Amino acid sequence: MSSLYELMSESTFDSNVLRCYLISHAELVYTRTVAYARAKEFRTLYPACFVRVLKVGNVHFVITNENDYMIYWEARKIALRNERRIKNEIV
């Protein structure tokens, strides 16, 4: 996770960087329909299991580790904030 923290500190960190990071760390990419169906399947089969769907850009990831999810959620918030800042600088 340390490399994600380094990426998050960069001013160019955005959704594309986060998406590439998640894909490179073996998180599977799903469409919205498939991601929510897969999450529902996990919740049905394993009721005590932590399952969340994380949307990054136009792709969805099913995250089953609560600690990873919290880190990815914070990274997503930073990425969106950086994108808004860059968009406001351009306008």
mmCIF file with all atom_site columns, C-alpha atoms in Angstrom:
data_model
loop_
_atom_site.group_PDB
_atom_site.id
_atom_site.type_symbol
_atom_site.label_atom_id
_atom_site.label_alt_id
_atom_site.label_comp_id
_atom_site.label_asym_id
_atom_site.label_entity_id
_atom_site.label_seq_id
_atom_site.pdbx_PDB_ins_code
_atom_site.Cartn_x
_atom_site.Cartn_y
_atom_site.Cartn_z
_atom_site.occupancy
_atom_site.B_iso_or_equiv
_atom_site.pdbx_formal_charge
_atom_site.auth_seq_id
_atom_site.auth_comp_id
_atom_site.auth_asym_id
_atom_site.auth_atom_id
_atom_site.pdbx_PDB_model_num
ATOM 1  C CA . MET A 1 1  ? 0.000   0.000   0.000   1.00 0.00 ? 1  MET A CA 1
ATOM 2  C CA . SER A 1 2  ? 2.922   2.358   0.451   1.00 0.00 ? 2  SER A CA 1
ATOM 3  C CA . SER A 1 3  ? 3.112   3.000   -3.298  1.00 0.00 ? 3  SER A CA 1
ATOM 4  C CA . LEU A 1 4  ? -0.551  4.081   -3.284  1.00 0.00 ? 4  LEU A CA 1
ATOM 5  C CA . TYR A 1 5  ? 0.206   6.626   -0.556  1.00 0.00 ? 5  TYR A CA 1
ATOM 6  C CA . GLU A 1 6  ? 3.068   7.955   -2.680  1.00 0.00 ? 6  GLU A CA 1
ATOM 7  C CA . LEU A 1 7  ? 0.759   8.223   -5.698  1.00 0.00 ? 7  LEU A CA 1
ATOM 8  C CA . MET A 1 8  ? -1.922  9.988   -3.648  1.00 0.00 ? 8  MET A CA 1
ATOM 9  C CA . SER A 1 9  ? 0.562   12.692  -2.641  1.00 0.00 ? 9  SER A CA 1
ATOM 10 C CA . GLU A 1 10 ? 1.196   13.607  -6.293  1.00 0.00 ? 10 GLU A CA 1
ATOM 11 C CA . SER A 1 11 ? -0.758  16.559  -7.675  1.00 0.00 ? 11 SER A CA 1
ATOM 12 C CA . THR A 1 12 ? -1.480  14.574  -10.870 1.00 0.00 ? 12 THR A CA 1
ATOM 13 C CA . PHE A 1 13 ? -3.203  11.738  -9.000  1.00 0.00 ? 13 PHE A CA 1
ATOM 14 C CA . ASP A 1 14 ? -6.610  11.149  -10.616 1.00 0.00 ? 14 ASP A CA 1
ATOM 15 C CA . SER A 1 15 ? -9.147  8.410   -11.317 1.00 0.00 ? 15 SER A CA 1
ATOM 16 C CA . ASN A 1 16 ? -7.092  6.984   -14.182 1.00 0.00 ? 16 ASN A CA 1
ATOM 17 C CA . VAL A 1 17 ? -4.075  6.505   -11.926 1.00 0.00 ? 17 VAL A CA 1
ATOM 18 C CA . LEU A 1 18 ? -6.214  4.916   -9.215  1.00 0.00 ? 18 LEU A CA 1
ATOM 19 C CA . ARG A 1 19 ? -7.922  2.623   -11.738 1.00 0.00 ? 19 ARG A CA 1
ATOM 20 C CA . CYS A 1 20 ? -4.551  1.468   -13.108 1.00 0.00 ? 20 CYS A CA 1
ATOM 21 C CA . TYR A 1 21 ? -3.301  0.881   -9.560  1.00 0.00 ? 21 TYR A CA 1
ATOM 22 C CA . LEU A 1 22 ? -6.339  -1.246  -8.674  1.00 0.00 ? 22 LEU A CA 1
ATOM 23 C CA . ILE A 1 23 ? -6.055  -3.282  -11.861 1.00 0.00 ? 23 ILE A CA 1
ATOM 24 C CA . SER A 1 24 ? -2.325  -3.843  -11.304 1.00 0.00 ? 24 SER A CA 1
ATOM 25 C CA . HIS A 1 25 ? -3.087  -5.108  -7.789  1.00 0.00 ? 25 HIS A CA 1
ATOM 26 C CA . ALA A 1 26 ? -5.369  -7.885  -9.048  1.00 0.00 ? 26 ALA A CA 1
ATOM 27 C CA . GLU A 1 27 ? -8.691  -6.142  -8.449  1.00 0.00 ? 27 GLU A CA 1
ATOM 28 C CA . LEU A 1 28 ? -11.115 -7.322  -11.109 1.00 0.00 ? 28 LEU A CA 1
ATOM 29 C CA . VAL A 1 29 ? -12.882 -4.793  -13.328 1.00 0.00 ? 29 VAL A CA 1
ATOM 30 C CA . TYR A 1 30 ? -16.635 -5.140  -13.760 1.00 0.00 ? 30 TYR A CA 1
ATOM 31 C CA . THR A 1 31 ? -19.468 -3.302  -15.406 1.00 0.00 ? 31 THR A CA 1
ATOM 32 C CA . ARG A 1 32 ? -22.016 -1.829  -13.019 1.00 0.00 ? 32 ARG A CA 1
ATOM 33 C CA . THR A 1 33 ? -24.531 -4.643  -13.511 1.00 0.00 ? 33 THR A CA 1
ATOM 34 C CA . VAL A 1 34 ? -22.002 -7.424  -13.036 1.00 0.00 ? 34 VAL A CA 1
ATOM 35 C CA . ALA A 1 35 ? -20.336 -5.740  -10.044 1.00 0.00 ? 35 ALA A CA 1
ATOM 36 C CA . TYR A 1 36 ? -23.569 -5.365  -8.087  1.00 0.00 ? 36 TYR A CA 1
ATOM 37 C CA . ALA A 1 37 ? -24.679 -8.887  -9.019  1.00 0.00 ? 37 ALA A CA 1
ATOM 38 C CA . ARG A 1 38 ? -21.322 -10.272 -7.857  1.00 0.00 ? 38 ARG A CA 1
ATOM 39 C CA . ALA A 1 39 ? -21.534 -8.307  -4.586  1.00 0.00 ? 39 ALA A CA 1
ATOM 40 C CA . LYS A 1 40 ? -25.052 -9.592  -3.979  1.00 0.00 ? 40 LYS A CA 1
ATOM 41 C CA . GLU A 1 41 ? -23.858 -13.136 -4.661  1.00 0.00 ? 41 GLU A CA 1
ATOM 42 C CA . PHE A 1 42 ? -21.033 -12.743 -2.113  1.00 0.00 ? 42 PHE A CA 1
ATOM 43 C CA . ARG A 1 43 ? -23.430 -11.322 0.477   1.00 0.00 ? 43 ARG A CA 1
ATOM 44 C CA . THR A 1 44 ? -25.848 -14.205 -0.073  1.00 0.00 ? 44 THR A CA 1
ATOM 45 C CA . LEU A 1 45 ? -23.202 -16.926 0.129   1.00 0.00 ? 45 LEU A CA 1
ATOM 46 C CA . TYR A 1 46 ? -21.175 -15.318 2.928   1.00 0.00 ? 46 TYR A CA 1
ATOM 47 C CA . PRO A 1 47 ? -23.426 -13.064 5.060   1.00 0.00 ? 47 PRO A CA 1
ATOM 48 C CA . ALA A 1 48 ? -20.632 -12.146 7.499   1.00 0.00 ? 48 ALA A CA 1
ATOM 49 C CA . CYS A 1 49 ? -18.237 -11.179 4.685   1.00 0.00 ? 49 CYS A CA 1
ATOM 50 C CA . PHE A 1 50 ? -17.457 -7.504  3.997   1.00 0.00 ? 50 PHE A CA 1
ATOM 51 C CA . VAL A 1 51 ? -18.358 -6.652  0.393   1.00 0.00 ? 51 VAL A CA 1
ATOM 52 C CA . ARG A 1 52 ? -18.520 -3.239  -1.269  1.00 0.00 ? 52 ARG A CA 1
ATOM 53 C CA . VAL A 1 53 ? -18.596 -1.967  -4.831  1.00 0.00 ? 53 VAL A CA 1
ATOM 54 C CA . LEU A 1 54 ? -16.201 0.878   -5.593  1.00 0.00 ? 54 LEU A CA 1
ATOM 55 C CA . LYS A 1 55 ? -16.754 2.977   -8.713  1.00 0.00 ? 55 LYS A CA 1
ATOM 56 C CA . VAL A 1 56 ? -13.635 4.535   -10.196 1.00 0.00 ? 56 VAL A CA 1
ATOM 57 C CA . GLY A 1 57 ? -14.215 6.400   -13.418 1.00 0.00 ? 57 GLY A CA 1
ATOM 58 C CA . ASN A 1 58 ? -16.535 4.263   -15.493 1.00 0.00 ? 58 ASN A CA 1
ATOM 59 C CA . VAL A 1 59 ? -15.528 0.891   -14.030 1.00 0.00 ? 59 VAL A CA 1
ATOM 60 C CA . HIS A 1 60 ? -16.573 -0.875  -10.853 1.00 0.00 ? 60 HIS A CA 1
ATOM 61 C CA . PHE A 1 61 ? -14.535 -3.006  -8.467  1.00 0.00 ? 61 PHE A CA 1
ATOM 62 C CA . VAL A 1 62 ? -15.865 -5.489  -5.903  1.00 0.00 ? 62 VAL A CA 1
ATOM 63 C CA . ILE A 1 63 ? -13.767 -5.111  -2.753  1.00 0.00 ? 63 ILE A CA 1
ATOM 64 C CA . THR A 1 64 ? -13.955 -7.778  -0.050  1.00 0.00 ? 64 THR A CA 1
ATOM 65 C CA . ASN A 1 65 ? -11.351 -6.431  2.374   1.00 0.00 ? 65 ASN A CA 1
ATOM 66 C CA . GLU A 1 66 ? -12.612 -3.644  4.643   1.00 0.00 ? 66 GLU A CA 1
ATOM 67 C CA . ASN A 1 67 ? -9.178  -2.097  5.262   1.00 0.00 ? 67 ASN A CA 1
ATOM 68 C CA . ASP A 1 68 ? -8.364  -2.014  1.551   1.00 0.00 ? 68 ASP A CA 1
ATOM 69 C CA . TYR A 1 69 ? -11.774 -0.538  0.812   1.00 0.00 ? 69 TYR A CA 1
ATOM 70 C CA . MET A 1 70 ? -11.254 2.306   3.295   1.00 0.00 ? 70 MET A CA 1
ATOM 71 C CA . ILE A 1 71 ? -7.890  3.139   1.740   1.00 0.00 ? 71 ILE A CA 1
ATOM 72 C CA . TYR A 1 72 ? -9.288  2.962   -1.802  1.00 0.00 ? 72 TYR A CA 1
ATOM 73 C CA . TRP A 1 73 ? -12.246 5.139   -0.764  1.00 0.00 ? 73 TRP A CA 1
ATOM 74 C CA . GLU A 1 74 ? -9.908  7.823   0.580   1.00 0.00 ? 74 GLU A CA 1
ATOM 75 C CA . ALA A 1 75 ? -7.790  7.564   -2.572  1.00 0.00 ? 75 ALA A CA 1
ATOM 76 C CA . ARG A 1 76 ? -10.919 7.967   -4.702  1.00 0.00 ? 76 ARG A CA 1
ATOM 77 C CA . LYS A 1 77 ? -11.903 11.101  -2.775  1.00 0.00 ? 77 LYS A CA 1
ATOM 78 C CA . ILE A 1 78 ? -8.437  12.587  -3.304  1.00 0.00 ? 78 ILE A CA 1
ATOM 79 C CA . ALA A 1 79 ? -8.493  11.692  -6.999  1.00 0.00 ? 79 ALA A CA 1
ATOM 80 C CA . LEU A 1 80 ? -11.878 13.357  -7.511  1.00 0.00 ? 80 LEU A CA 1
ATOM 81 C CA . ARG A 1 81 ? -10.727 16.439  -5.587  1.00 0.00 ? 81 ARG A CA 1
ATOM 82 C CA . ASN A 1 82 ? -7.605  16.699  -7.776  1.00 0.00 ? 82 ASN A CA 1
ATOM 83 C CA . GLU A 1 83 ? -9.705  16.324  -10.930 1.00 0.00 ? 83 GLU A CA 1
ATOM 84 C CA . ARG A 1 84 ? -12.042 19.136  -9.803  1.00 0.00 ? 84 ARG A CA 1
ATOM 85 C CA . ARG A 1 85 ? -9.056  21.340  -8.958  1.00 0.00 ? 85 ARG A CA 1
ATOM 86 C CA . ILE A 1 86 ? -7.468  20.748  -12.372 1.00 0.00 ? 86 ILE A CA 1
ATOM 87 C CA . LYS A 1 87 ? -10.792 21.358  -14.122 1.00 0.00 ? 87 LYS A CA 1
ATOM 88 C CA . ASN A 1 88 ? -11.237 24.668  -12.259 1.00 0.00 ? 88 ASN A CA 1
ATOM 89 C CA . GLU A 1 89 ? -7.688  25.760  -13.164 1.00 0.00 ? 89 GLU A CA 1
ATOM 90 C CA . ILE A 1 90 ? -8.344  25.079  -16.847 1.00 0.00 ? 90 ILE A CA 1
ATOM 91 C CA . VAL A 1 91 ? -11.656 26.978  -16.921 1.00 0.00 ? 91 VAL A CA 1
#
